[in-house]
Amino acid sequence: MKMLAELKERVSLTVYKHATVARRNTTSRHIRNNAFWSCLLILTLISSSSLVNAQSFNKGGRTALQFLKIGIGARQAAMGEANIAAVEDINSVFWDPAGLTGVSGAQASFDFTPWIAGMNYFAGAAGFKVNEVGVFAVDYASLSYGNIPEALVSVSSGSNDTRTGNTFTGGDALIGLAYSHDFTDQLSIGIAAKYLKETLFTYSASTLAFDVGTVYDVGYKGIHVAMSAQNFAGAVKFMANSNNQAGYELPLIFRIGLSFGFIGSSENAFIDLGKLNSLIISADAVHTNDYTERLDIGGEYVFDDFLSLRAGYRFNYTEGNLSLGVGVKGAVSGLNIQVDYAYTRYTYLESPNRLSVLLNF
């Protein structure tokens, strides 16, 4: 009888422990789900408010610092800029800071693009992961206008410009800090702050702007959902002491992205072809305060974690709809290097070629 009583007590204790663990797991799932849907609701409300305010007027040509809309990273550009749910590396700092949680150890990237009309675009970022704390990153980008011929315009007629033989220059630049953290095994949230400056001849404008984003891993077939909101800031003026000049808003950008594994291993893709081949499909819905809604779609095929082939298409853009790209990975003296190239087709302007280098330490 004593042995039977002890057995009953052990069984009761085991059942109690399992029930306690089950309740904790259920509570944890509820917390994760509530956090995700709360973030989704907040960003949706912000986006909806911006959409309503933007529908009553023509939005073109009303924002400054247009260089903020130039996509950074050859990998991202080759995928038609549909990347916030698909790409989680150091270049996420320029798109969705939550994607920085994909950085393990330390990473650095450098991006160079001979831009249209003789302009040059350069960007770089570096970041590192602190275990259990999150990922910290710094980023920099600049657009140089090159030499612009100087001309004098008649104030009375507004025409009959006269070339002086001199030139002037201008450009844009940003420098920023970002932080991201895995709040659960599935939900990542990131924030970023950046100082922006635009210069033209003797005039300049500067401001501080903020980004926020999330990435949610559904946990099924590599499905990820991501959202980002960029360039929260006040109006900027090129003549700060002028009472007559109206301020210019920054290009406020909202993105909602979705990606999934089409080909790959069974746990990460819908079609199981093993780990040697993988294909990710992604799409981003884009809303800005100075243009109508757009859609970006893209894909990335990877063979043996060495060779990547990418393609993308952007809908409702005047230029730069189709994009293609390639990337290779390798190790040199223990340093893992990824080199990416992207081509974006332009019809009326020069088609830009992008080159990026990603270093994993």
Coordinates of C-alpha atoms in Angstrom, one line a residue:
M1 CA 0.0 0.0 0.0
K2 CA 2.8 2.3 0.8
M3 CA 4.4 1.8 -2.6
L4 CA 1.0 2.4 -4.2
A5 CA 0.7 5.7 -2.4
E6 CA 4.2 6.8 -3.4
L7 CA 3.4 5.9 -7.0
K8 CA 0.2 7.9 -6.9
E9 CA 2.1 10.9 -5.4
R10 CA 4.8 10.7 -8.1
V11 CA 2.1 10.5 -10.9
S12 CA 0.3 13.5 -9.4
L13 CA 3.5 15.5 -9.2
T14 CA 4.4 14.7 -12.8
V15 CA 0.9 15.7 -14.1
Y16 CA 1.2 18.9 -12.1
K17 CA 4.6 19.8 -13.6
H18 CA 3.4 19.1 -17.1
A19 CA 0.3 21.2 -16.6
T20 CA 2.4 24.0 -15.2
V21 CA 4.7 23.9 -18.2
A22 CA 1.8 23.8 -20.6
R23 CA 0.2 26.8 -19.0
R24 CA 3.5 28.7 -19.2
N25 CA 3.9 27.8 -22.9
T26 CA 0.3 28.9 -23.6
T27 CA 0.9 32.2 -21.7
S28 CA 4.2 32.7 -23.6
R29 CA 2.4 32.1 -27.0
H30 CA -0.3 34.6 -26.0
I31 CA 2.3 37.2 -25.1
R32 CA 4.1 36.7 -28.4
N33 CA 0.9 36.9 -30.4
N34 CA -0.3 39.9 -28.5
A35 CA 3.0 41.7 -29.1
F36 CA 2.9 40.9 -32.8
W37 CA -0.7 42.0 -33.4
S38 CA -0.2 45.1 -31.3
C39 CA 2.8 46.2 -33.4
L40 CA 0.8 45.3 -36.6
L41 CA -2.2 47.4 -35.4
I42 CA 0.0 50.4 -34.5
L43 CA 1.8 50.5 -37.8
T44 CA -1.5 49.9 -39.7
L45 CA -3.1 52.8 -38.0
I46 CA -0.2 55.1 -38.8
S47 CA -0.2 54.0 -42.4
S48 CA -4.0 54.4 -42.7
S49 CA -3.8 57.9 -41.2
S50 CA -1.1 58.9 -43.7
L51 CA -3.1 57.4 -46.6
V52 CA -6.2 59.4 -45.7
N53 CA -4.3 62.6 -45.4
A54 CA -2.6 62.0 -48.7
Q55 CA -5.6 61.3 -50.9
S56 CA -6.9 64.9 -51.1
F57 CA -4.1 66.5 -53.1
N58 CA -1.4 65.8 -55.7
K59 CA 1.6 64.4 -53.8
G60 CA 4.3 64.8 -56.4
G61 CA 7.3 67.1 -55.8
R62 CA 6.6 68.0 -52.2
T63 CA 9.4 66.3 -50.3
A64 CA 13.1 67.1 -49.8
L65 CA 16.1 64.8 -49.5
Q66 CA 15.0 62.5 -52.3
F67 CA 18.2 60.5 -51.9
L68 CA 16.4 58.7 -49.1
K69 CA 14.4 56.8 -51.7
I70 CA 17.4 55.3 -53.4
G71 CA 17.7 51.6 -52.5
I72 CA 20.9 50.6 -50.8
G73 CA 22.5 47.2 -51.3
A74 CA 23.0 45.3 -54.6
R75 CA 21.2 42.2 -53.1
Q76 CA 18.2 44.3 -52.2
A77 CA 18.1 46.2 -55.5
A78 CA 18.4 43.0 -57.5
M79 CA 15.3 41.6 -55.8
G80 CA 13.3 44.6 -56.9
E81 CA 13.7 46.1 -53.5
A82 CA 11.3 43.5 -52.1
N83 CA 13.4 42.6 -49.2
I84 CA 12.3 43.7 -45.7
A85 CA 10.8 40.2 -44.9
A86 CA 13.5 38.3 -46.9
V87 CA 16.8 39.8 -46.1
E88 CA 18.3 40.0 -42.6
D89 CA 21.8 41.3 -42.8
I90 CA 23.6 44.6 -41.9
N91 CA 22.1 46.4 -44.9
S92 CA 18.7 46.0 -43.2
V93 CA 19.6 49.2 -41.3
F94 CA 18.7 51.1 -44.5
W95 CA 15.3 49.3 -44.9
D96 CA 14.0 47.8 -41.7
P97 CA 16.1 47.9 -38.6
A98 CA 14.4 44.9 -37.2
G99 CA 16.2 42.8 -39.9
L100 CA 19.5 43.5 -38.1
T101 CA 18.7 40.6 -35.8
G102 CA 19.9 38.3 -38.6
V103 CA 23.5 39.5 -37.9
S104 CA 25.5 36.9 -36.0
G105 CA 28.9 38.1 -34.7
A106 CA 29.9 41.2 -36.6
Q107 CA 29.2 42.4 -40.2
A108 CA 30.2 45.3 -42.4
S109 CA 29.0 46.3 -45.8
F110 CA 30.1 48.7 -48.6
D111 CA 27.9 49.8 -51.5
F112 CA 29.0 51.9 -54.5
T113 CA 26.6 53.0 -57.3
P114 CA 27.5 55.3 -60.2
W115 CA 24.1 57.0 -60.2
I116 CA 22.3 58.8 -63.0
A117 CA 23.4 62.2 -64.5
G118 CA 27.0 61.8 -63.3
M119 CA 26.1 61.4 -59.7
N120 CA 27.8 58.9 -57.4
Y121 CA 26.2 57.1 -54.4
F122 CA 28.2 55.5 -51.6
A123 CA 26.9 53.7 -48.5
G124 CA 28.4 51.7 -45.7
A125 CA 27.3 50.0 -42.5
A126 CA 28.8 48.0 -39.6
G127 CA 27.2 46.2 -36.7
F128 CA 27.7 43.6 -34.1
K129 CA 25.6 41.3 -31.9
V130 CA 25.7 41.4 -28.1
N131 CA 24.3 38.1 -26.8
E132 CA 20.8 38.4 -25.2
V133 CA 21.0 42.2 -25.6
G134 CA 20.6 42.7 -29.4
V135 CA 22.4 44.1 -32.4
F136 CA 23.9 47.5 -32.6
A137 CA 24.8 49.2 -36.0
V138 CA 26.1 52.4 -37.5
D139 CA 25.5 53.5 -41.1
Y140 CA 26.5 56.2 -43.5
A141 CA 25.4 57.2 -47.0
S142 CA 26.2 60.0 -49.4
L143 CA 25.1 61.2 -52.8
S144 CA 27.5 63.5 -54.7
Y145 CA 25.9 65.7 -57.4
G146 CA 29.2 66.3 -59.2
N147 CA 30.1 69.6 -60.8
I148 CA 27.2 71.7 -61.9
P149 CA 27.7 74.7 -64.4
E150 CA 26.9 78.0 -62.8
A151 CA 24.5 80.4 -64.7
L152 CA 23.1 83.8 -64.0
V153 CA 19.3 84.2 -64.6
S154 CA 17.6 87.5 -65.1
V155 CA 15.4 88.2 -62.2
S156 CA 12.9 90.3 -64.2
S157 CA 12.3 87.8 -67.0
G158 CA 13.4 84.6 -65.4
S159 CA 15.2 83.6 -68.6
N160 CA 18.3 84.5 -70.7
D161 CA 20.6 82.7 -68.4
T162 CA 24.3 83.4 -68.9
R163 CA 27.0 80.8 -68.1
T164 CA 29.7 82.2 -65.9
G165 CA 32.2 79.5 -66.6
N166 CA 32.2 78.5 -62.9
T167 CA 30.8 75.4 -61.4
F168 CA 29.3 74.5 -58.0
T169 CA 28.4 71.3 -56.3
G170 CA 26.0 69.8 -53.8
G171 CA 25.1 66.5 -52.2
D172 CA 23.2 64.6 -49.6
A173 CA 24.5 62.6 -46.6
L174 CA 23.3 60.7 -43.6
I175 CA 24.9 59.1 -40.6
G176 CA 22.9 57.0 -38.2
L177 CA 22.6 54.5 -35.3
A178 CA 20.3 51.5 -35.0
Y179 CA 19.4 48.8 -32.5
S180 CA 17.3 45.7 -32.9
H181 CA 16.3 42.9 -30.5
D182 CA 14.6 39.5 -30.6
F183 CA 11.7 40.0 -28.2
T184 CA 10.7 36.4 -28.7
D185 CA 11.8 33.5 -30.9
Q186 CA 9.5 34.8 -33.6
L187 CA 9.3 38.6 -33.2
S188 CA 12.0 41.2 -33.8
I189 CA 11.7 44.9 -33.4
G190 CA 14.3 47.6 -34.5
I191 CA 14.7 51.3 -34.2
A192 CA 17.1 53.8 -35.9
A193 CA 18.0 57.4 -35.7
K194 CA 19.9 59.3 -38.4
Y195 CA 21.2 62.8 -39.0
L196 CA 20.5 64.1 -42.5
K197 CA 21.9 67.0 -44.5
E198 CA 21.4 68.3 -48.0
T199 CA 23.7 70.9 -49.6
L200 CA 23.4 72.9 -52.8
F201 CA 25.7 75.8 -53.7
T202 CA 25.7 77.9 -50.5
Y203 CA 22.4 76.6 -49.1
S204 CA 21.9 73.6 -46.8
A205 CA 19.2 71.9 -44.8
S206 CA 19.5 69.3 -42.0
T207 CA 17.3 67.4 -39.7
L208 CA 17.1 64.4 -37.4
A209 CA 14.9 61.5 -38.6
F210 CA 13.8 58.1 -37.1
D211 CA 12.9 54.6 -38.4
V212 CA 11.1 51.7 -36.8
G213 CA 10.4 48.2 -38.0
T214 CA 9.3 44.7 -37.1
V215 CA 10.0 41.2 -38.5
Y216 CA 7.7 38.2 -37.6
D217 CA 8.7 34.6 -38.3
V218 CA 5.5 32.7 -38.7
G219 CA 7.3 29.4 -38.1
Y220 CA 6.0 27.6 -41.2
K221 CA 7.7 27.1 -44.5
G222 CA 10.0 30.1 -44.1
I223 CA 7.1 32.6 -44.0
H224 CA 8.1 36.0 -42.7
V225 CA 6.0 39.1 -42.3
A226 CA 7.7 42.5 -41.9
M227 CA 6.7 46.2 -41.5
S228 CA 8.8 49.3 -41.5
A229 CA 8.2 53.1 -41.3
Q230 CA 11.0 55.4 -42.3
N231 CA 12.0 59.1 -42.1
F232 CA 9.8 60.4 -39.3
A233 CA 10.9 64.0 -39.0
G234 CA 9.8 67.6 -39.0
A235 CA 9.9 69.9 -42.0
V236 CA 13.3 71.2 -43.2
K237 CA 14.2 74.6 -44.6
F238 CA 17.1 75.6 -46.8
M239 CA 17.1 79.1 -45.4
A240 CA 16.6 78.5 -41.8
N241 CA 16.2 82.2 -40.9
S242 CA 13.6 82.9 -43.6
N243 CA 10.0 83.5 -42.6
N244 CA 8.8 83.3 -46.2
Q245 CA 10.1 79.9 -47.2
A246 CA 7.8 77.0 -46.4
G247 CA 9.4 73.9 -44.9
Y248 CA 9.7 70.6 -46.9
E249 CA 8.7 67.3 -45.5
L250 CA 10.9 64.2 -45.8
P251 CA 9.8 61.2 -48.0
L252 CA 7.9 59.2 -45.4
I253 CA 8.0 55.5 -46.4
F254 CA 5.8 52.7 -45.1
R255 CA 6.5 49.1 -46.2
I256 CA 4.7 45.9 -45.5
G257 CA 6.5 42.8 -46.7
L258 CA 6.0 39.0 -47.0
S259 CA 8.4 36.3 -47.9
F260 CA 8.4 32.5 -48.0
G261 CA 10.5 29.6 -49.1
F262 CA 9.4 28.2 -52.4
I263 CA 12.2 25.7 -52.8
G264 CA 14.5 24.3 -50.1
S265 CA 14.5 22.0 -47.1
S266 CA 11.1 20.7 -46.0
E267 CA 11.0 22.8 -42.8
N268 CA 11.7 26.1 -44.6
A269 CA 10.0 25.7 -48.0
F270 CA 6.9 24.4 -49.8
I271 CA 8.9 22.3 -52.3
D272 CA 11.5 20.0 -50.7
L273 CA 14.7 19.8 -52.8
G274 CA 17.1 19.5 -49.9
K275 CA 19.5 22.1 -48.6
L276 CA 21.6 22.4 -51.7
N277 CA 19.0 24.5 -53.6
S278 CA 16.8 27.3 -52.2
L279 CA 14.4 29.8 -53.7
I280 CA 12.9 32.7 -51.7
I281 CA 10.0 34.7 -53.0
S282 CA 9.2 38.1 -51.5
A283 CA 6.9 41.1 -52.0
D284 CA 6.7 44.6 -50.5
A285 CA 3.7 46.9 -50.6
V286 CA 5.1 50.5 -50.5
H287 CA 3.3 53.7 -49.5
T288 CA 5.0 57.1 -49.5
N289 CA 3.7 60.6 -48.8
D290 CA 4.8 61.9 -52.2
Y291 CA 3.6 59.3 -54.6
T292 CA 0.8 56.7 -55.1
E293 CA 1.0 53.1 -53.8
R294 CA 3.6 50.7 -55.3
L295 CA 4.3 47.0 -55.3
D296 CA 7.8 45.4 -55.4
I297 CA 8.2 41.6 -56.0
G298 CA 11.4 39.6 -56.1
G299 CA 13.2 36.3 -55.8
E300 CA 16.5 34.9 -54.8
Y301 CA 17.8 31.4 -55.9
V302 CA 20.9 30.1 -53.9
F303 CA 23.0 27.1 -54.9
D304 CA 25.1 25.4 -52.3
D305 CA 25.2 28.7 -50.2
F306 CA 27.7 29.9 -52.8
L307 CA 26.0 31.3 -55.9
S308 CA 23.0 33.5 -55.8
L309 CA 20.8 34.5 -58.8
R310 CA 18.2 37.3 -58.2
A311 CA 15.5 39.1 -60.1
G312 CA 12.7 41.6 -59.3
Y313 CA 10.1 43.8 -60.7
R314 CA 8.7 47.1 -59.3
F315 CA 5.1 48.2 -60.3
N316 CA 4.0 51.8 -60.7
Y317 CA 7.4 53.3 -61.1
T318 CA 8.4 55.7 -63.9
E319 CA 11.8 54.2 -64.2
G320 CA 13.7 51.2 -62.8
N321 CA 11.0 48.5 -63.0
L322 CA 13.1 45.4 -63.9
S323 CA 16.2 44.4 -62.0
L324 CA 18.6 41.4 -62.1
G325 CA 21.6 40.4 -60.1
V326 CA 24.1 37.9 -59.0
G327 CA 26.1 37.2 -55.9
V328 CA 28.9 34.9 -54.7
K329 CA 30.2 33.9 -51.3
G330 CA 33.6 32.7 -50.3
A331 CA 36.3 32.7 -47.5
V332 CA 39.6 34.5 -47.7
S333 CA 42.0 34.0 -44.8
G334 CA 39.2 33.1 -42.5
L335 CA 37.1 36.1 -43.5
N336 CA 33.7 35.3 -45.1
I337 CA 33.1 37.6 -48.0
Q338 CA 29.9 38.1 -50.1
V339 CA 30.1 40.1 -53.3
D340 CA 26.8 41.2 -55.0
Y341 CA 26.0 42.9 -58.3
A342 CA 22.7 44.4 -59.5
Y343 CA 21.5 45.9 -62.7
T344 CA 18.3 48.0 -62.8
R345 CA 16.8 48.8 -66.2
Y346 CA 16.0 52.4 -66.9
T347 CA 14.3 53.5 -70.1
Y348 CA 15.1 57.3 -70.4
L349 CA 18.1 57.6 -68.0
E350 CA 21.3 55.6 -67.6
S351 CA 20.7 52.2 -66.1
P352 CA 22.5 52.0 -62.8
N353 CA 24.9 49.2 -61.9
R354 CA 25.3 48.5 -58.2
L355 CA 28.2 46.7 -56.5
S356 CA 28.2 45.7 -52.8
V357 CA 30.6 43.9 -50.5
L358 CA 29.5 42.2 -47.3
L359 CA 32.0 41.1 -44.7
N360 CA 31.3 38.6 -41.9
F361 CA 33.7 38.6 -39.0

